[in-house]
Amino acid sequence: EIFDDSIQLDGCKNDASATSELDAMTNIPTNTIFEQTDDTPSYWWKQSDNTWKLDESGIFSDNFSSDSGWTKTGTTVAISSGALRASTVNTASDDRITKSLGFTLSNSKWLCQFEVTPSSSNHTNIIALTDGSGNLNAYDTILVDYASSKLKMREYNGSSLGLNSTGITTSTGTNYFVTLTRTGETGLKLDIRTGSHTGTLVGSETGTISSGTIGLDTFQSGAYGRQAGDATYVVDNVEIYDGVTSTDAQWKERNTA
């Protein structure tokens, strides 16, 4: 690299941080809370040393760098090589992987984002948010299903199937960025994009669910014993935010000590 008429190289460096806007504010008491509701909704606490600390309650995030906290039922769904990988899952079986969110989702609003690359198509649970870690046949469940080359929303209130959306057509071998949003007590929305969560829109759909589908506190992926066949897919970079339905960028002061 050659720089003409220059004696230093740091004039254009990016010194921004996640809290740059907060850092510019003065005379803010310790323990003040600000909510950031952009593409990573979060809460930040003002510390006594004038820095800001992220409050991670109500946030579930996993990039699958390890299998810590995950429980396997069966053998074909596992965490390996930095992703959640399902290899020829027998969709008629109880073969899945689960992890507690560490909190219970709101019964009216939350946002779940993840990446998925499907390789074969047969009814399987790409991701599910469930009431407990038991078999998906008998508990409240909201899931993104993959079948007939479509990603779709399904909902079970107990063992009764409620929402079973039309689905959005996808292609095998393509990495998709999926956003599943609970927009209200009875509302769901599915957005599928390529490139990023704000990239090219592949498709979007909404659906109506039971207001009684509640108490969701566990993440699951794998077979749920409702169809015959097998499925292969890769899931990565799961992020779930409780209590939000949008990604409008702004800071909101929530509490002053």
Short mmCIF file of C-alpha atoms in Angstrom, two decimals:
data_model
loop_
_atom_site.label_atom_id
_atom_site.label_comp_id
_atom_site.label_asym_id
_atom_site.label_seq_id
_atom_site.Cartn_x
_atom_site.Cartn_y
_atom_site.Cartn_z
CA GLU A 1 0.00 0.00 0.00
CA ILE A 2 1.30 3.50 -0.92
CA PHE A 3 -0.03 6.69 0.71
CA ASP A 4 0.92 9.99 -0.96
CA ASP A 5 1.49 13.14 1.10
CA SER A 6 0.71 11.41 4.40
CA ILE A 7 2.75 10.88 7.55
CA GLN A 8 0.17 8.93 9.58
CA LEU A 9 -2.39 6.21 8.76
CA ASP A 10 -4.98 6.47 11.52
CA GLY A 11 -6.91 9.50 10.35
CA CYS A 12 -9.86 7.49 9.00
CA LYS A 13 -9.97 4.60 11.45
CA ASN A 14 -13.34 3.59 12.88
CA ASP A 15 -13.35 4.19 16.63
CA ALA A 16 -17.10 3.58 17.03
CA SER A 17 -18.35 1.08 19.59
CA ALA A 18 -21.76 -0.38 20.47
CA THR A 19 -22.17 2.35 23.10
CA SER A 20 -20.65 5.33 21.28
CA GLU A 21 -23.88 7.33 21.50
CA LEU A 22 -24.15 6.67 25.25
CA ASP A 23 -20.48 7.46 25.83
CA ALA A 24 -21.12 10.95 24.47
CA MET A 25 -23.74 11.63 27.16
CA THR A 26 -22.54 13.27 30.37
CA ASN A 27 -23.83 13.54 33.95
CA ILE A 28 -25.70 10.22 33.77
CA PRO A 29 -25.95 8.56 37.24
CA THR A 30 -24.51 5.10 37.89
CA ASN A 31 -27.03 2.25 37.38
CA THR A 32 -29.02 4.16 34.76
CA ILE A 33 -30.51 1.72 32.23
CA PHE A 34 -30.82 2.41 28.51
CA GLU A 35 -32.60 0.15 26.03
CA GLN A 36 -31.15 -0.18 22.55
CA THR A 37 -33.76 -1.43 20.06
CA ASP A 38 -31.89 -1.70 16.78
CA ASP A 39 -30.92 -4.97 15.07
CA THR A 40 -29.58 -6.22 18.44
CA PRO A 41 -32.19 -5.12 21.03
CA SER A 42 -30.47 -4.93 24.41
CA TYR A 43 -30.25 -3.24 27.81
CA TRP A 44 -27.14 -1.40 29.05
CA TRP A 45 -26.28 -0.40 32.64
CA LYS A 46 -24.13 2.63 33.49
CA GLN A 47 -21.18 1.48 35.62
CA SER A 48 -19.33 3.42 38.33
CA ASP A 49 -16.25 3.69 36.06
CA ASN A 50 -18.38 5.45 33.38
CA THR A 51 -18.51 2.39 31.10
CA TRP A 52 -21.67 0.54 30.00
CA LYS A 53 -22.41 -3.12 30.75
CA LEU A 54 -24.74 -5.30 28.65
CA ASP A 55 -27.64 -6.90 30.53
CA GLU A 56 -28.14 -10.24 28.83
CA SER A 57 -31.39 -11.25 30.57
CA GLY A 58 -34.12 -11.89 28.01
CA ILE A 59 -31.59 -12.63 25.27
CA PHE A 60 -30.67 -16.08 23.92
CA SER A 61 -27.71 -16.19 21.55
CA ASP A 62 -25.74 -19.16 20.25
CA ASN A 63 -23.19 -19.41 17.42
CA PHE A 64 -22.60 -23.10 18.18
CA SER A 65 -18.93 -22.72 18.96
CA SER A 66 -19.49 -25.42 21.60
CA ASP A 67 -22.19 -27.88 22.63
CA SER A 68 -22.31 -26.63 26.21
CA GLY A 69 -25.85 -26.70 27.60
CA TRP A 70 -27.28 -28.77 24.74
CA THR A 71 -29.02 -32.10 25.32
CA LYS A 72 -29.32 -34.71 22.58
CA THR A 73 -32.11 -37.22 22.06
CA GLY A 74 -30.95 -39.57 19.30
CA THR A 75 -27.79 -39.30 17.24
CA THR A 76 -28.36 -37.43 13.99
CA VAL A 77 -28.67 -33.84 15.30
CA ALA A 78 -25.53 -32.42 16.91
CA ILE A 79 -23.34 -29.36 17.41
CA SER A 80 -20.17 -29.68 15.34
CA SER A 81 -17.77 -27.49 13.35
CA GLY A 82 -19.39 -24.30 14.59
CA ALA A 83 -23.00 -25.08 13.63
CA LEU A 84 -26.07 -27.14 14.52
CA ARG A 85 -26.06 -29.97 11.98
CA ALA A 86 -28.80 -32.46 11.17
CA SER A 87 -27.72 -35.38 9.00
CA THR A 88 -30.43 -37.59 7.45
CA VAL A 89 -32.70 -37.21 10.47
CA ASN A 90 -35.42 -39.86 10.59
CA THR A 91 -38.40 -37.51 10.74
CA ALA A 92 -40.68 -40.21 12.12
CA SER A 93 -38.47 -40.58 15.19
CA ASP A 94 -37.82 -38.63 18.36
CA ASP A 95 -34.39 -37.38 17.29
CA ARG A 96 -33.60 -33.80 18.34
CA ILE A 97 -31.41 -31.44 20.34
CA THR A 98 -32.59 -29.02 23.04
CA LYS A 99 -31.37 -26.13 25.16
CA SER A 100 -33.08 -23.99 27.78
CA LEU A 101 -33.44 -20.32 26.89
CA GLY A 102 -32.82 -19.38 30.52
CA PHE A 103 -36.09 -17.43 30.62
CA THR A 104 -39.71 -17.75 29.48
CA LEU A 105 -40.71 -15.82 26.38
CA SER A 106 -43.42 -13.18 26.48
CA ASN A 107 -46.85 -14.46 25.47
CA SER A 108 -47.28 -11.55 23.08
CA LYS A 109 -43.99 -10.37 21.57
CA TRP A 110 -40.54 -11.71 20.78
CA LEU A 111 -38.12 -11.93 17.87
CA CYS A 112 -36.13 -15.00 16.75
CA GLN A 113 -33.44 -14.82 14.05
CA PHE A 114 -31.24 -17.57 12.65
CA GLU A 115 -29.51 -18.84 9.53
CA VAL A 116 -30.39 -22.14 7.85
CA THR A 117 -29.01 -24.04 4.87
CA PRO A 118 -31.37 -26.87 3.84
CA SER A 119 -29.96 -29.85 1.94
CA SER A 120 -32.96 -32.19 1.68
CA SER A 121 -36.64 -31.67 2.17
CA ASN A 122 -38.91 -33.65 4.46
CA HIS A 123 -41.06 -32.57 7.39
CA THR A 124 -38.68 -31.62 10.15
CA ASN A 125 -38.40 -28.98 12.84
CA ILE A 126 -35.67 -26.54 11.80
CA ILE A 127 -36.17 -24.59 15.02
CA ALA A 128 -38.88 -24.81 17.66
CA LEU A 129 -39.67 -22.74 20.72
CA THR A 130 -41.40 -25.00 23.20
CA ASP A 131 -42.97 -25.23 26.64
CA GLY A 132 -40.36 -27.48 28.22
CA SER A 133 -37.91 -29.93 26.66
CA GLY A 134 -40.23 -32.88 26.11
CA ASN A 135 -41.23 -34.56 22.87
CA LEU A 136 -42.67 -32.06 20.41
CA ASN A 137 -45.86 -34.09 19.96
CA ALA A 138 -47.46 -33.07 23.24
CA TYR A 139 -46.50 -29.54 24.28
CA ASP A 140 -47.14 -25.94 23.28
CA THR A 141 -44.81 -25.29 20.34
CA ILE A 142 -44.12 -22.62 17.74
CA LEU A 143 -41.78 -23.86 15.05
CA VAL A 144 -40.30 -23.26 11.63
CA ASP A 145 -40.94 -26.43 9.63
CA TYR A 146 -39.18 -27.55 6.45
CA ALA A 147 -41.05 -29.67 3.90
CA SER A 148 -41.58 -29.85 0.13
CA SER A 149 -38.82 -27.24 -0.35
CA LYS A 150 -40.69 -24.72 1.82
CA LEU A 151 -39.96 -23.08 5.16
CA LYS A 152 -43.24 -22.57 7.00
CA MET A 153 -44.72 -21.71 10.38
CA ARG A 154 -46.49 -24.37 12.45
CA GLU A 155 -48.02 -24.12 15.91
CA TYR A 156 -49.20 -26.74 18.36
CA ASN A 157 -51.40 -25.89 21.32
CA GLY A 158 -50.70 -28.95 23.40
CA SER A 159 -50.96 -31.80 20.88
CA SER A 160 -53.44 -29.96 18.62
CA LEU A 161 -52.15 -28.48 15.37
CA GLY A 162 -53.18 -24.88 14.93
CA LEU A 163 -51.37 -22.68 12.45
CA ASN A 164 -49.95 -24.52 9.43
CA SER A 165 -48.88 -21.77 7.03
CA THR A 166 -48.55 -22.04 3.24
CA GLY A 167 -44.78 -21.68 3.42
CA ILE A 168 -42.08 -19.90 1.43
CA THR A 169 -40.28 -21.77 -1.35
CA THR A 170 -36.51 -22.22 -0.90
CA SER A 171 -33.65 -23.94 -2.69
CA THR A 172 -31.31 -26.58 -1.27
CA GLY A 173 -27.74 -25.44 -0.68
CA THR A 174 -28.69 -21.79 -0.16
CA ASN A 175 -28.04 -20.03 3.15
CA TYR A 176 -31.18 -18.23 4.33
CA PHE A 177 -31.58 -15.58 7.02
CA VAL A 178 -34.85 -16.22 8.84
CA THR A 179 -36.78 -13.95 11.21
CA LEU A 180 -39.72 -15.38 13.17
CA THR A 181 -41.69 -12.80 15.15
CA ARG A 182 -44.54 -13.15 17.62
CA THR A 183 -46.36 -9.93 16.82
CA GLY A 184 -49.11 -10.34 19.43
CA GLU A 185 -50.91 -12.96 21.51
CA THR A 186 -52.35 -14.49 18.34
CA GLY A 187 -49.97 -13.22 15.63
CA LEU A 188 -46.87 -14.68 13.97
CA LYS A 189 -44.75 -13.42 11.08
CA LEU A 190 -42.05 -15.16 9.05
CA ASP A 191 -39.50 -13.31 6.89
CA ILE A 192 -36.85 -15.08 4.80
CA ARG A 193 -33.94 -13.26 3.17
CA THR A 194 -30.58 -13.96 1.57
CA GLY A 195 -27.32 -12.15 2.28
CA SER A 196 -28.30 -10.92 5.75
CA HIS A 197 -31.33 -10.30 7.94
CA THR A 198 -31.81 -7.04 6.02
CA GLY A 199 -30.85 -8.50 2.64
CA THR A 200 -32.89 -9.58 -0.37
CA LEU A 201 -36.41 -10.66 0.62
CA VAL A 202 -37.28 -14.18 -0.55
CA GLY A 203 -40.73 -14.20 1.01
CA SER A 204 -42.86 -13.14 3.95
CA GLU A 205 -46.06 -14.46 5.52
CA THR A 206 -48.22 -13.97 8.60
CA GLY A 207 -50.45 -16.32 10.55
CA THR A 208 -52.85 -16.62 13.46
CA ILE A 209 -52.14 -18.81 16.49
CA SER A 210 -53.90 -19.64 19.75
CA SER A 211 -53.47 -17.12 22.56
CA GLY A 212 -53.08 -20.18 24.80
CA THR A 213 -49.77 -21.22 23.21
CA ILE A 214 -47.63 -19.91 26.04
CA GLY A 215 -44.79 -20.65 28.44
CA LEU A 216 -42.16 -21.12 25.72
CA ASP A 217 -38.79 -21.54 27.42
CA THR A 218 -36.78 -24.04 25.35
CA PHE A 219 -35.08 -24.10 21.94
CA GLN A 220 -35.28 -27.36 19.96
CA SER A 221 -34.29 -28.66 16.55
CA GLY A 222 -34.78 -32.02 14.86
CA ALA A 223 -37.47 -34.62 14.20
CA TYR A 224 -40.85 -34.47 15.83
CA GLY A 225 -42.33 -37.81 14.83
CA ARG A 226 -45.14 -36.62 12.57
CA GLN A 227 -43.94 -37.61 9.08
CA ALA A 228 -41.91 -40.38 7.43
CA GLY A 229 -38.64 -39.76 5.61
CA ASP A 230 -35.41 -37.97 6.43
CA ALA A 231 -33.98 -34.45 6.35
CA THR A 232 -30.57 -32.75 6.33
CA TYR A 233 -29.88 -29.09 7.19
CA VAL A 234 -27.48 -26.72 8.99
CA VAL A 235 -28.53 -23.99 11.47
CA ASP A 236 -26.26 -21.20 12.72
CA ASN A 237 -26.21 -17.90 14.61
CA VAL A 238 -29.45 -18.12 16.58
CA GLU A 239 -30.54 -14.95 18.38
CA ILE A 240 -33.78 -14.58 20.35
CA TYR A 241 -34.93 -11.31 21.91
CA ASP A 242 -37.80 -11.25 24.37
CA GLY A 243 -40.25 -8.37 24.52
CA VAL A 244 -39.54 -6.85 21.08
CA THR A 245 -41.21 -7.16 17.67
CA SER A 246 -39.19 -4.76 15.53
CA THR A 247 -35.67 -3.52 14.92
CA ASP A 248 -36.21 0.24 14.82
CA ALA A 249 -32.94 1.91 15.84
CA GLN A 250 -33.20 4.10 18.92
CA TRP A 251 -32.08 4.47 22.53
CA LYS A 252 -34.67 4.67 25.33
CA GLU A 253 -33.88 5.60 28.92
CA ARG A 254 -35.61 3.06 31.15
CA ASN A 255 -34.45 3.94 34.65
CA THR A 256 -32.32 6.51 36.46
CA ALA A 257 -30.74 5.56 39.77
#
